mmCIF file of C-alpha atoms and ligand atoms in Angstrom:
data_model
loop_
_atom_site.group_PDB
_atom_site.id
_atom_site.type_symbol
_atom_site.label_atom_id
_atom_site.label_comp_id
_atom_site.label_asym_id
_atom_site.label_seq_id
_atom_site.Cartn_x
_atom_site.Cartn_y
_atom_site.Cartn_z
ATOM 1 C CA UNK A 668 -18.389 -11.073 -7.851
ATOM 2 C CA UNK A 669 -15.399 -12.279 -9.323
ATOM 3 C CA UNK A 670 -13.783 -16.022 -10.011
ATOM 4 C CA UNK A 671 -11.512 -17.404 -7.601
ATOM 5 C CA UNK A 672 -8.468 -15.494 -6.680
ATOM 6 C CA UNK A 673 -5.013 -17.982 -7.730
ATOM 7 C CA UNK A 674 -3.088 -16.293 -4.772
ATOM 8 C CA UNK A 675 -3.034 -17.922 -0.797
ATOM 9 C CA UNK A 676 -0.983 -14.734 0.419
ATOM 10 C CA UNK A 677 -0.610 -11.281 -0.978
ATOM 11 C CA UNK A 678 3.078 -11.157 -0.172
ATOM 12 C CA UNK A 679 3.867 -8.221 -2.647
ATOM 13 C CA UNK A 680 3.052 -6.571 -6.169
ATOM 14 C CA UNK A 681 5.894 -8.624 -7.590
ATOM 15 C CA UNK A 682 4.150 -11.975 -6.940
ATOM 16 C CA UNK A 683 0.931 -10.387 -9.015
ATOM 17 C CA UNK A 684 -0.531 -10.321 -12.531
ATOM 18 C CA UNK A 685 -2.464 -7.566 -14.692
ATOM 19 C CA UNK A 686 -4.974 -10.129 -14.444
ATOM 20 C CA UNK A 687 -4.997 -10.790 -10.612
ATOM 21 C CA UNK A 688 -4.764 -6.188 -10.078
ATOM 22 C CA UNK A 689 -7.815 -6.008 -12.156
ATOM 23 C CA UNK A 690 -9.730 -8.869 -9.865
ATOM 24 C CA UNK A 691 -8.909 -6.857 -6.907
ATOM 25 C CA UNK A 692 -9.789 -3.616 -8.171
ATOM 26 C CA UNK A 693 -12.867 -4.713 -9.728
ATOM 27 C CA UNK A 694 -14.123 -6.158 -6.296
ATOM 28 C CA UNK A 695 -12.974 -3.071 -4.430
ATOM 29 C CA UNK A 696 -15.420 -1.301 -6.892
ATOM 30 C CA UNK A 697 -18.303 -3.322 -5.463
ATOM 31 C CA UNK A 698 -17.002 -2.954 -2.273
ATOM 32 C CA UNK A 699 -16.089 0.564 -1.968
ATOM 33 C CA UNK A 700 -20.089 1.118 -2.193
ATOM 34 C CA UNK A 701 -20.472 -0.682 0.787
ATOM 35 C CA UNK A 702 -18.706 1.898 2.809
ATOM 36 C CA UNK A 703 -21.309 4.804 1.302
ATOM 37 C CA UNK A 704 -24.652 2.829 2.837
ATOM 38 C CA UNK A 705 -26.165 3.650 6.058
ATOM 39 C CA UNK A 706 -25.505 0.477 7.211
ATOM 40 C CA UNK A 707 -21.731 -0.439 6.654
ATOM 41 C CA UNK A 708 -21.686 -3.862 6.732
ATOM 42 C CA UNK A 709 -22.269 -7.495 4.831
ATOM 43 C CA UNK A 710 -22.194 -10.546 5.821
ATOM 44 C CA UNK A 711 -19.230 -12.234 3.885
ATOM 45 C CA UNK A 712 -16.473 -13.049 6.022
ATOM 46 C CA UNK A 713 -19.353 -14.352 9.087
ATOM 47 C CA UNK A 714 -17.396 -16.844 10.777
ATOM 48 C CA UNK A 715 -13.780 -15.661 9.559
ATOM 49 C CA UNK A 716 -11.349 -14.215 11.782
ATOM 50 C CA UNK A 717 -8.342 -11.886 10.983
ATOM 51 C CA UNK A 718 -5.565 -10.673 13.190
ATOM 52 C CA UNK A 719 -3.522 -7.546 12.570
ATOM 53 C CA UNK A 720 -0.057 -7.692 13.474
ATOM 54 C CA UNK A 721 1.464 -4.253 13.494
ATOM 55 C CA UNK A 722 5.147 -4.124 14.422
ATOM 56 C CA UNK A 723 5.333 -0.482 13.023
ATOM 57 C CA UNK A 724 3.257 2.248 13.629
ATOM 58 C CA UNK A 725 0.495 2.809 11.361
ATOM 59 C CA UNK A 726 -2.611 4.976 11.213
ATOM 60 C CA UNK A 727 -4.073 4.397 7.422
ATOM 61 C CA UNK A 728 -3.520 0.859 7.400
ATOM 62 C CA UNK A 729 -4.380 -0.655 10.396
ATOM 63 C CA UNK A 730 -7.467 1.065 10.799
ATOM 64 C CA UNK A 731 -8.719 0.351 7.429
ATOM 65 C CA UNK A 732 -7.831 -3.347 7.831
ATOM 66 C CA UNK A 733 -9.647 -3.433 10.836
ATOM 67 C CA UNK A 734 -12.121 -1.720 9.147
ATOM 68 C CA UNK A 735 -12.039 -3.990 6.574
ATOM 69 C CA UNK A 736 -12.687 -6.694 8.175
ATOM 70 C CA UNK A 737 -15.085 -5.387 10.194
ATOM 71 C CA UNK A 738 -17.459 -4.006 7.416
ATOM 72 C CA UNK A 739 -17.156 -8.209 5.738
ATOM 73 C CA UNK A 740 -18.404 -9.212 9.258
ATOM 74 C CA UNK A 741 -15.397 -10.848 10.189
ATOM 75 C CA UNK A 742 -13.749 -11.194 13.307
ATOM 76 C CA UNK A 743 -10.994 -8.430 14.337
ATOM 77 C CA UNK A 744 -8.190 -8.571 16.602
ATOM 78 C CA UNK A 745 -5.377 -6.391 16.389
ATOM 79 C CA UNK A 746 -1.948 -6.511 17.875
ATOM 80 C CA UNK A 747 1.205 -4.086 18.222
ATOM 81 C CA UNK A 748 4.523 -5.017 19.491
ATOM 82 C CA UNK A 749 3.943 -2.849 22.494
ATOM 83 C CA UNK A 750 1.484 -4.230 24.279
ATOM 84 C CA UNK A 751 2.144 -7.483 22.918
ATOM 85 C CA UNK A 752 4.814 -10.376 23.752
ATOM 86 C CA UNK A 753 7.574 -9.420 21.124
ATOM 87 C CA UNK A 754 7.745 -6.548 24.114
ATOM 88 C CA UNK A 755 8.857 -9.046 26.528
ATOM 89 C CA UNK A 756 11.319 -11.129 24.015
ATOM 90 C CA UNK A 757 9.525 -13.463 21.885
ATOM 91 C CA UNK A 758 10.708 -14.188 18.570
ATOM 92 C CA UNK A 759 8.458 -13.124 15.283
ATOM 93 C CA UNK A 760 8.040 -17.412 15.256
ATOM 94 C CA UNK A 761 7.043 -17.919 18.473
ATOM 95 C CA UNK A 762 4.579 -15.098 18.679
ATOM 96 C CA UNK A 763 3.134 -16.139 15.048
ATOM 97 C CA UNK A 764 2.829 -20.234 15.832
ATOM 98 C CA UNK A 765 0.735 -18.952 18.959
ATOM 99 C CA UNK A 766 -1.462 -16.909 16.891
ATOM 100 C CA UNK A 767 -1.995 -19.368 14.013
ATOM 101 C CA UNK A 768 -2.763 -22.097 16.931
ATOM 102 C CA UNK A 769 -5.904 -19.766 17.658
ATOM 103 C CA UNK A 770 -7.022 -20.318 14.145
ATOM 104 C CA UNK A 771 -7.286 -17.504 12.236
ATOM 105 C CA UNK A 772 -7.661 -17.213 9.151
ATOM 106 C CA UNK A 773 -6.089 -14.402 7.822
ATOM 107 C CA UNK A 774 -3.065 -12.797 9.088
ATOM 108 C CA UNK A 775 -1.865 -9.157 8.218
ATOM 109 C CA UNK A 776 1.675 -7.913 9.166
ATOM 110 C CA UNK A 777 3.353 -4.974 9.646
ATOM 111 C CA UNK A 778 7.280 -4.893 10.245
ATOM 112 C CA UNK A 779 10.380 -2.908 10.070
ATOM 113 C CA UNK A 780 12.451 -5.769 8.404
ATOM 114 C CA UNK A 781 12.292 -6.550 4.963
ATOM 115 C CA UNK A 782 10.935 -10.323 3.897
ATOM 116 C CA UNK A 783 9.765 -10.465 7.533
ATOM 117 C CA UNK A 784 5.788 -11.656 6.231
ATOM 118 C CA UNK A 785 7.766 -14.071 3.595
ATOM 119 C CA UNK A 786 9.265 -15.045 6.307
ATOM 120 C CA UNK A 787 6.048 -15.803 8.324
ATOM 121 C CA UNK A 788 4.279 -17.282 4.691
ATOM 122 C CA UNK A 789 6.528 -20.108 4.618
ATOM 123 C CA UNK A 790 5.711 -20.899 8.349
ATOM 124 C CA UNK A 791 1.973 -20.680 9.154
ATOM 125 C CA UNK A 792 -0.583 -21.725 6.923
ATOM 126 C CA UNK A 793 -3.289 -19.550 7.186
ATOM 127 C CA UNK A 794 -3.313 -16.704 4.545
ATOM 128 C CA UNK A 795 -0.805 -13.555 5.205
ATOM 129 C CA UNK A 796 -1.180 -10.068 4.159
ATOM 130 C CA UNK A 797 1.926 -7.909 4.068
ATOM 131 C CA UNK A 798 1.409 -4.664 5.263
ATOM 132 C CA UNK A 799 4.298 -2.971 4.887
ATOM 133 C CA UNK A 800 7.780 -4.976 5.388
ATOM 134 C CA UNK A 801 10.907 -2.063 5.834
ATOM 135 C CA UNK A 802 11.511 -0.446 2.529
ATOM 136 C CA UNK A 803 10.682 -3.668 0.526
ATOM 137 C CA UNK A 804 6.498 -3.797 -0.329
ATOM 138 C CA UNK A 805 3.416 -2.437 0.720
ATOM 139 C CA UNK A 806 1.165 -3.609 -1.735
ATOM 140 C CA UNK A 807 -2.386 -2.883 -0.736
ATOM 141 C CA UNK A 808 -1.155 0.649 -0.652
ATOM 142 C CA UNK A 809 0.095 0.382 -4.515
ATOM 143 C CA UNK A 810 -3.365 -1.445 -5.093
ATOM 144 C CA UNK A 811 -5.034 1.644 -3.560
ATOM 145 C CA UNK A 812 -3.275 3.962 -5.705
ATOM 146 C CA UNK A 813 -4.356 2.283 -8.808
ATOM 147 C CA UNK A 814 -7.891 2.308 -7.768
ATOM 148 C CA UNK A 815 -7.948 5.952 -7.265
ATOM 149 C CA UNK A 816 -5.492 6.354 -10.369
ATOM 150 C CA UNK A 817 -7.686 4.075 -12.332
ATOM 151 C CA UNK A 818 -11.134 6.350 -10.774
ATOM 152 C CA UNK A 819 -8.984 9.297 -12.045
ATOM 153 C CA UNK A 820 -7.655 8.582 -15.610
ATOM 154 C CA UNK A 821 -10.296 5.161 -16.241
ATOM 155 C CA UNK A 822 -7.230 3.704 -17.187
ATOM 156 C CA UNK A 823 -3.681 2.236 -15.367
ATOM 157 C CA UNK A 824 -1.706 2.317 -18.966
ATOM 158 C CA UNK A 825 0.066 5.149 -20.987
ATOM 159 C CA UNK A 826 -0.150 7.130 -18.081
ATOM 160 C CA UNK A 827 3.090 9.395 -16.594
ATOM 161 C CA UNK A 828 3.388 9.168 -12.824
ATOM 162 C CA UNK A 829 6.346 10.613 -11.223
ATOM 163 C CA UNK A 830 6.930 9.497 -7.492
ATOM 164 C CA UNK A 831 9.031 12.218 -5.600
ATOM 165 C CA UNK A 832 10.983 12.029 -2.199
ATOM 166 C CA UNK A 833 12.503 9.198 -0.430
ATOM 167 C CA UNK A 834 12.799 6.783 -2.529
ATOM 168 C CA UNK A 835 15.740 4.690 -0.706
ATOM 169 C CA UNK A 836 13.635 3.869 2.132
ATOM 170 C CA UNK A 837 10.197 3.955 0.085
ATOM 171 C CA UNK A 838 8.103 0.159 0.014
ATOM 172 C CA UNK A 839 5.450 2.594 -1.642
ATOM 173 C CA UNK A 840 7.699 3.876 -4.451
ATOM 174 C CA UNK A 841 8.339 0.048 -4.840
ATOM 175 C CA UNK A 842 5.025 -1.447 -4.869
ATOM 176 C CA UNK A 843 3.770 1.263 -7.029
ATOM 177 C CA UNK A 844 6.559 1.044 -10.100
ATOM 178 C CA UNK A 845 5.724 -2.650 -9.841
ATOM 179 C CA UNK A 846 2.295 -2.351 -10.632
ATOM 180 C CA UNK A 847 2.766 0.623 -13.331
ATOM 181 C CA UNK A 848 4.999 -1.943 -14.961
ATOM 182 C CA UNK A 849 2.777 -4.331 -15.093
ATOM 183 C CA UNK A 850 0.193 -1.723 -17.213
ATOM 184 C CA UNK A 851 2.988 -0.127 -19.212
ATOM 185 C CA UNK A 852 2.668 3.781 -17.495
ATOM 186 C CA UNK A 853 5.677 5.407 -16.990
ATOM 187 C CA UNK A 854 7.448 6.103 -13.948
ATOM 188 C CA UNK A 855 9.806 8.632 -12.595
ATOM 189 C CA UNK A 856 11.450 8.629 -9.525
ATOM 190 C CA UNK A 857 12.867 11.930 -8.092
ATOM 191 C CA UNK A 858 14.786 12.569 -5.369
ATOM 192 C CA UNK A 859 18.413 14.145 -4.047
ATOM 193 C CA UNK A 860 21.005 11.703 -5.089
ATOM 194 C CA UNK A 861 21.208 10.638 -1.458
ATOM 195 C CA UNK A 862 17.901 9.335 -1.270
ATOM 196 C CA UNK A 863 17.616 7.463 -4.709
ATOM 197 C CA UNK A 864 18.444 4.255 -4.727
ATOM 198 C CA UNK A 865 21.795 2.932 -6.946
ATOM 199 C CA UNK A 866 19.335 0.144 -8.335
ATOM 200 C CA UNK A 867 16.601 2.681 -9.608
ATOM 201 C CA UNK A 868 16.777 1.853 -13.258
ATOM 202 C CA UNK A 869 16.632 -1.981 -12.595
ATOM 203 C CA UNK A 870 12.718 -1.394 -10.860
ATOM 204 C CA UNK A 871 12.098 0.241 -14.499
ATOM 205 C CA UNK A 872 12.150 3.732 -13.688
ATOM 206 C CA UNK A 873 13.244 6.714 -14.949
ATOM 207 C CA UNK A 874 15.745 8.581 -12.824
ATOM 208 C CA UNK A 875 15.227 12.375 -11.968
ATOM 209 C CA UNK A 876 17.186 14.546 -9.782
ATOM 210 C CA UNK A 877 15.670 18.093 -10.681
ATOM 211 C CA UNK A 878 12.024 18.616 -9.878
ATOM 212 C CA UNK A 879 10.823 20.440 -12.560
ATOM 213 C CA UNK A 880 12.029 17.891 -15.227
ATOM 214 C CA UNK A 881 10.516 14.918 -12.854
ATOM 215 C CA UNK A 882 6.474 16.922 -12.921
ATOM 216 C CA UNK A 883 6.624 17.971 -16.649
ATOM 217 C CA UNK A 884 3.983 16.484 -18.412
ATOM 218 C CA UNK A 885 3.090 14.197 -15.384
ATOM 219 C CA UNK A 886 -0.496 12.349 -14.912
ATOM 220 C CA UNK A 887 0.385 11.534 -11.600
ATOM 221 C CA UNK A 888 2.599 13.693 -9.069
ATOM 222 C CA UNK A 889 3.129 11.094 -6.298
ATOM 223 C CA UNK A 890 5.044 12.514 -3.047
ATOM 224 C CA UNK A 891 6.448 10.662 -0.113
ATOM 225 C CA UNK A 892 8.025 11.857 3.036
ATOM 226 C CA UNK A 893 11.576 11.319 4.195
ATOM 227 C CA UNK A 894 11.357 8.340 6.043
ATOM 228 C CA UNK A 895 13.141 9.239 9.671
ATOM 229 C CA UNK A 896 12.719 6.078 10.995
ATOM 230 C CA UNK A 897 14.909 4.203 8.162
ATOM 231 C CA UNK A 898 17.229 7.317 7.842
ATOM 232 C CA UNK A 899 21.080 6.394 9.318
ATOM 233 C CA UNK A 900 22.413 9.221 9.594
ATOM 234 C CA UNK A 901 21.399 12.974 8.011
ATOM 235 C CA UNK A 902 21.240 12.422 4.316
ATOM 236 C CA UNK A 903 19.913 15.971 3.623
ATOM 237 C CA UNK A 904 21.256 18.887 5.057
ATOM 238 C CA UNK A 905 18.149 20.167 6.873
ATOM 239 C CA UNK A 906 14.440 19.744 6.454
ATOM 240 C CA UNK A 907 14.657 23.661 4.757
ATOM 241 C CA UNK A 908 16.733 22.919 2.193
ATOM 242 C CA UNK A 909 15.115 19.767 1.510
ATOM 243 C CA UNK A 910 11.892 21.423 1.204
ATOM 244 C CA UNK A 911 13.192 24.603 -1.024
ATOM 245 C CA UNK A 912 14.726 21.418 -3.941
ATOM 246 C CA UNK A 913 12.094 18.633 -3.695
ATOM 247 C CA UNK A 914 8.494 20.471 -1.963
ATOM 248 C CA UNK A 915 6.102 20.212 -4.515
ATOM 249 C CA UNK A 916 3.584 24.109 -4.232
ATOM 250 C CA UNK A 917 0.609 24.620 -6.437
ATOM 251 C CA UNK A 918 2.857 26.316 -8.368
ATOM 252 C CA UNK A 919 4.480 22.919 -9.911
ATOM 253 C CA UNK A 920 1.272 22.096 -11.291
ATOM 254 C CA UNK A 921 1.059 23.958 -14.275
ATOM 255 C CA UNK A 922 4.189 21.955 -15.526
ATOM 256 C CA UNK A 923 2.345 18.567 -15.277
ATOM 257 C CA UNK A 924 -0.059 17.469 -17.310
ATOM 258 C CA UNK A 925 -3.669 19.197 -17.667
ATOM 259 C CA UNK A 926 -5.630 16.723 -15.821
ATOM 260 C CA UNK A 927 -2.404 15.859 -13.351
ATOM 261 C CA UNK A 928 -3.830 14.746 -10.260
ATOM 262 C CA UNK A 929 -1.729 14.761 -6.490
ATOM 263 C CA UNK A 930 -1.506 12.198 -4.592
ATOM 264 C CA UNK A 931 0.296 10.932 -1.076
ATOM 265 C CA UNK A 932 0.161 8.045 0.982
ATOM 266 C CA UNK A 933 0.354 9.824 4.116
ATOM 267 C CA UNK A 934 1.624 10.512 7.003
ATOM 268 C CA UNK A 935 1.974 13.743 5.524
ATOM 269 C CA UNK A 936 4.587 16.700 6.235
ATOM 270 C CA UNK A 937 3.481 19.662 5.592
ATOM 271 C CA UNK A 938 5.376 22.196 4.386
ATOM 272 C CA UNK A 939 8.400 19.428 3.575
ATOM 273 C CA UNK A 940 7.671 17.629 0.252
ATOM 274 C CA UNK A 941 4.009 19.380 0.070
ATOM 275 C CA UNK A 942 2.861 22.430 0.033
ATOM 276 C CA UNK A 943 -0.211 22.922 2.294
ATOM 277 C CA UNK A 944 -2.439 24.548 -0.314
ATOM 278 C CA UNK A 945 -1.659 21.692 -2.632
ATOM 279 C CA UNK A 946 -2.660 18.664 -0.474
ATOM 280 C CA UNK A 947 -6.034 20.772 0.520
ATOM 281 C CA UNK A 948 -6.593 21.383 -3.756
ATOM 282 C CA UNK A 949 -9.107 20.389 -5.421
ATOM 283 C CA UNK A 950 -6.494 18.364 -7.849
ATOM 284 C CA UNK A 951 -5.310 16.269 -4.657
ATOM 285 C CA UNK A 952 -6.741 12.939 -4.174
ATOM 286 C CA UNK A 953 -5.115 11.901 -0.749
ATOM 287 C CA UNK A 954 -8.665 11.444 0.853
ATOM 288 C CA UNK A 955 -9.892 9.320 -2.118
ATOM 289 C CA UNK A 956 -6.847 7.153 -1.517
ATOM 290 C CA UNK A 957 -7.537 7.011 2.000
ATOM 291 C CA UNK A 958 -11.195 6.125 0.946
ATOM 292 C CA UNK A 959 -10.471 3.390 -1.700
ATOM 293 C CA UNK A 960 -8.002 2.088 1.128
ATOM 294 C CA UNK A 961 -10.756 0.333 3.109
ATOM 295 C CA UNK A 962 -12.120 -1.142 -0.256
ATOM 296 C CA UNK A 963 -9.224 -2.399 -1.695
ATOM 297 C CA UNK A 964 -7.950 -4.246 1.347
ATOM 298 C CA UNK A 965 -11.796 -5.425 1.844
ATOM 299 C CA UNK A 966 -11.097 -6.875 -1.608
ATOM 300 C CA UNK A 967 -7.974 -8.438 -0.388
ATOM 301 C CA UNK A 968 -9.439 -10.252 2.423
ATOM 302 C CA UNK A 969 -12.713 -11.306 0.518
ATOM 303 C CA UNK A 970 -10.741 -12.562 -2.491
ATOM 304 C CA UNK A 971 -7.874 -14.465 -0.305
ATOM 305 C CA UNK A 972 -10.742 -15.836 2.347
ATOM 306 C CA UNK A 973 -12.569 -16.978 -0.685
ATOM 307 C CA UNK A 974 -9.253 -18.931 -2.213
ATOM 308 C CA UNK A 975 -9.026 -20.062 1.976
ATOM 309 C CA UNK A 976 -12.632 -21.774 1.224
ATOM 310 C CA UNK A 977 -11.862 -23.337 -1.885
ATOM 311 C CA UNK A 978 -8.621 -25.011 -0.425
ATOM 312 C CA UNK A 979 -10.533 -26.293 2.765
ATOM 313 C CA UNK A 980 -13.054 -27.721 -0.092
ATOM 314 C CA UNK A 981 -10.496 -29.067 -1.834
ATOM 315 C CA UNK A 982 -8.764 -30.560 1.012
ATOM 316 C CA UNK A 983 -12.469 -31.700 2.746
ATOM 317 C CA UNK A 984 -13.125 -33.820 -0.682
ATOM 318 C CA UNK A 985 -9.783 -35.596 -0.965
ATOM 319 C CA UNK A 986 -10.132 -36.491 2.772
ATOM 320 C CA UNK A 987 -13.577 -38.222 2.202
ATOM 321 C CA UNK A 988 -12.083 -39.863 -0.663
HETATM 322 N N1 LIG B 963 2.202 4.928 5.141
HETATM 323 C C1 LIG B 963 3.205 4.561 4.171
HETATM 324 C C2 LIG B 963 4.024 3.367 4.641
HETATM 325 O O1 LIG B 963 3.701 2.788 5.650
HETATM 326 C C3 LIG B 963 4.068 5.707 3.790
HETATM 327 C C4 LIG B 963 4.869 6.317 4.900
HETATM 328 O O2 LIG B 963 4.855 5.866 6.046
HETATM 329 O O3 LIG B 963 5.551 7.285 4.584
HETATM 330 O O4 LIG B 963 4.975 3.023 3.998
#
């Protein structure tokens, strides 16, 4: 397994390296066999205890966290706004100082606001793991698309990946142009002029607003669904008409490239931005994603509990002086 990981948090794509992707992919690669044995579980994190903190609802992510965590023998506890405190008035603080006086080790978050696990970073000092903050990042999801890109093309560079839909509201639009960046693919957003943001070209992407243009000659054909809960206000006329500009059929395929492969983060809308045959194709890799999800963030936690161990180290040998 790999050298230490340089990181304390994985706050977002933006704080990473080509150097620190590969680390995690490469130990998702171990880890992703783990999953396929009879017996799903190793020994790594024994001792270790992570707490998911889900302010938004999720069904991908916070199951394959808890998976995650589960499979490295760690200790699990998971907690939604509901049934938790925040319910009853407690600030995002409060509810995190109570937590982090349990000792934990490793926190992951979930919220609606953007910056809210930065936020949380600067105030606890046990690792955090943003998992999904409002439109801004969601990078173990952009880590999970590279692993399946990288299972599908062997490579993360030169490639054409055009992410269609909502891009406004998107933290998965974000994450991902910030790690194609980082390998030099190129990436196309596409969506009605309502629903692209007026900052596109600064996250180093190339603007679309037709479909067809957007898919031709693309590796990748990325789609994302309109995100309701961020939406203020109707920004497309109906679901119909959204559907009959931007929903990607089987049909599209044949302008992308030969080997173009489908992909979608989920939750998906069928019949909106994707075509029901298309997601069920055999050129759609939305269960591999959902596959490499568990491995990736099993990565995540390994490689961040391991940089954990070498602080405490650290910290253990200065103290004995
Ligand atoms: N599951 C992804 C996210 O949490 C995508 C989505 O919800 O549309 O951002």
């Amino acid at each position: 397994m790999s050298a230490g990981f340089r990181h304390h948090n994985l706050l977002g794509i933006a704080d990473l390296n080509r150097e620190d992707v590969n680390q995690i992919l490469d130990a998702a690669e171990l880890f992703i066999e783990v999953s396929r044995r009879p017996v799903r579980k190793v020994p790594t994190l024994r001792g270790k205890t992570v707490i998911n903190m889900f302010f938004e609802a999720s069904t991908r992510t916070r199951t394959s966290f808890e998976l995650a965590g589960k499979r490295l023998s760690a200790d699990v506890v998971n907690i939604s706004s509901s049934g938790s405190s925040v319910s009853k008035g407690e600030s995002l603080l409060d509810t995190c100082k109570t937590l982090e006086a349990m000792r934990p080790d490793l926190v992951v978050i979930r919220h609606a606001a953007s910056g809210a696990p930065h936020f949380v970073a600067q105030h606890i000092g046990c690792s955090v793991i943003n998992g999904g903050d409002g439109a801004h990042e969601h990078p173990t999801q952009a880590l999970l698309d590279a692993f399946a890109i990288r299972k599908a093309f062997g490579t993360l560079s030169g490639l054409k990946v055009a992410i269609i839909g909502d891009i406004t509201h998107s933290r998965v639009a974000r994450s991902n142009a910030a790690l194609l960046k980082l390998f030099g693919s190129e990436v196309r957003f596409c969506a009605p002029r309502t629903l692209m943001p007026s900052h596109a070209e600064t996250l180093d992407a190339k603007v679309f607003h037709a479909l067809r243009s957007a898919i031709s000659g693309a590796d990748v054909i990325m789609l994302l669904r309109l995100q309701k809960e961020r939406l203020e206000g109707p920004l497309v006329p109906s679901l119909r008409e959204y559907a009959r500009h931007f929903g990607v059929s089987q049909k599209h395929l044949e302008l992308g490239s030969s080997r173009a492969i489908v992909m979608h983060p989920g939750p998906m809308n069928r019949g909106v931005e994707i075509h029901t045959a298309l997601a069920d194709s055999e050129r759609s890799v939305i269960l591999d994603q959902v596959e490499a999800g568990v491995a990736v963030r099993m990565a995540v936690l390994y490689l961040l509990a391991k940089e954990v161990r070498a602080q405490t180290a650290t910290q253990a040998a200065s103290d004995a002086g």
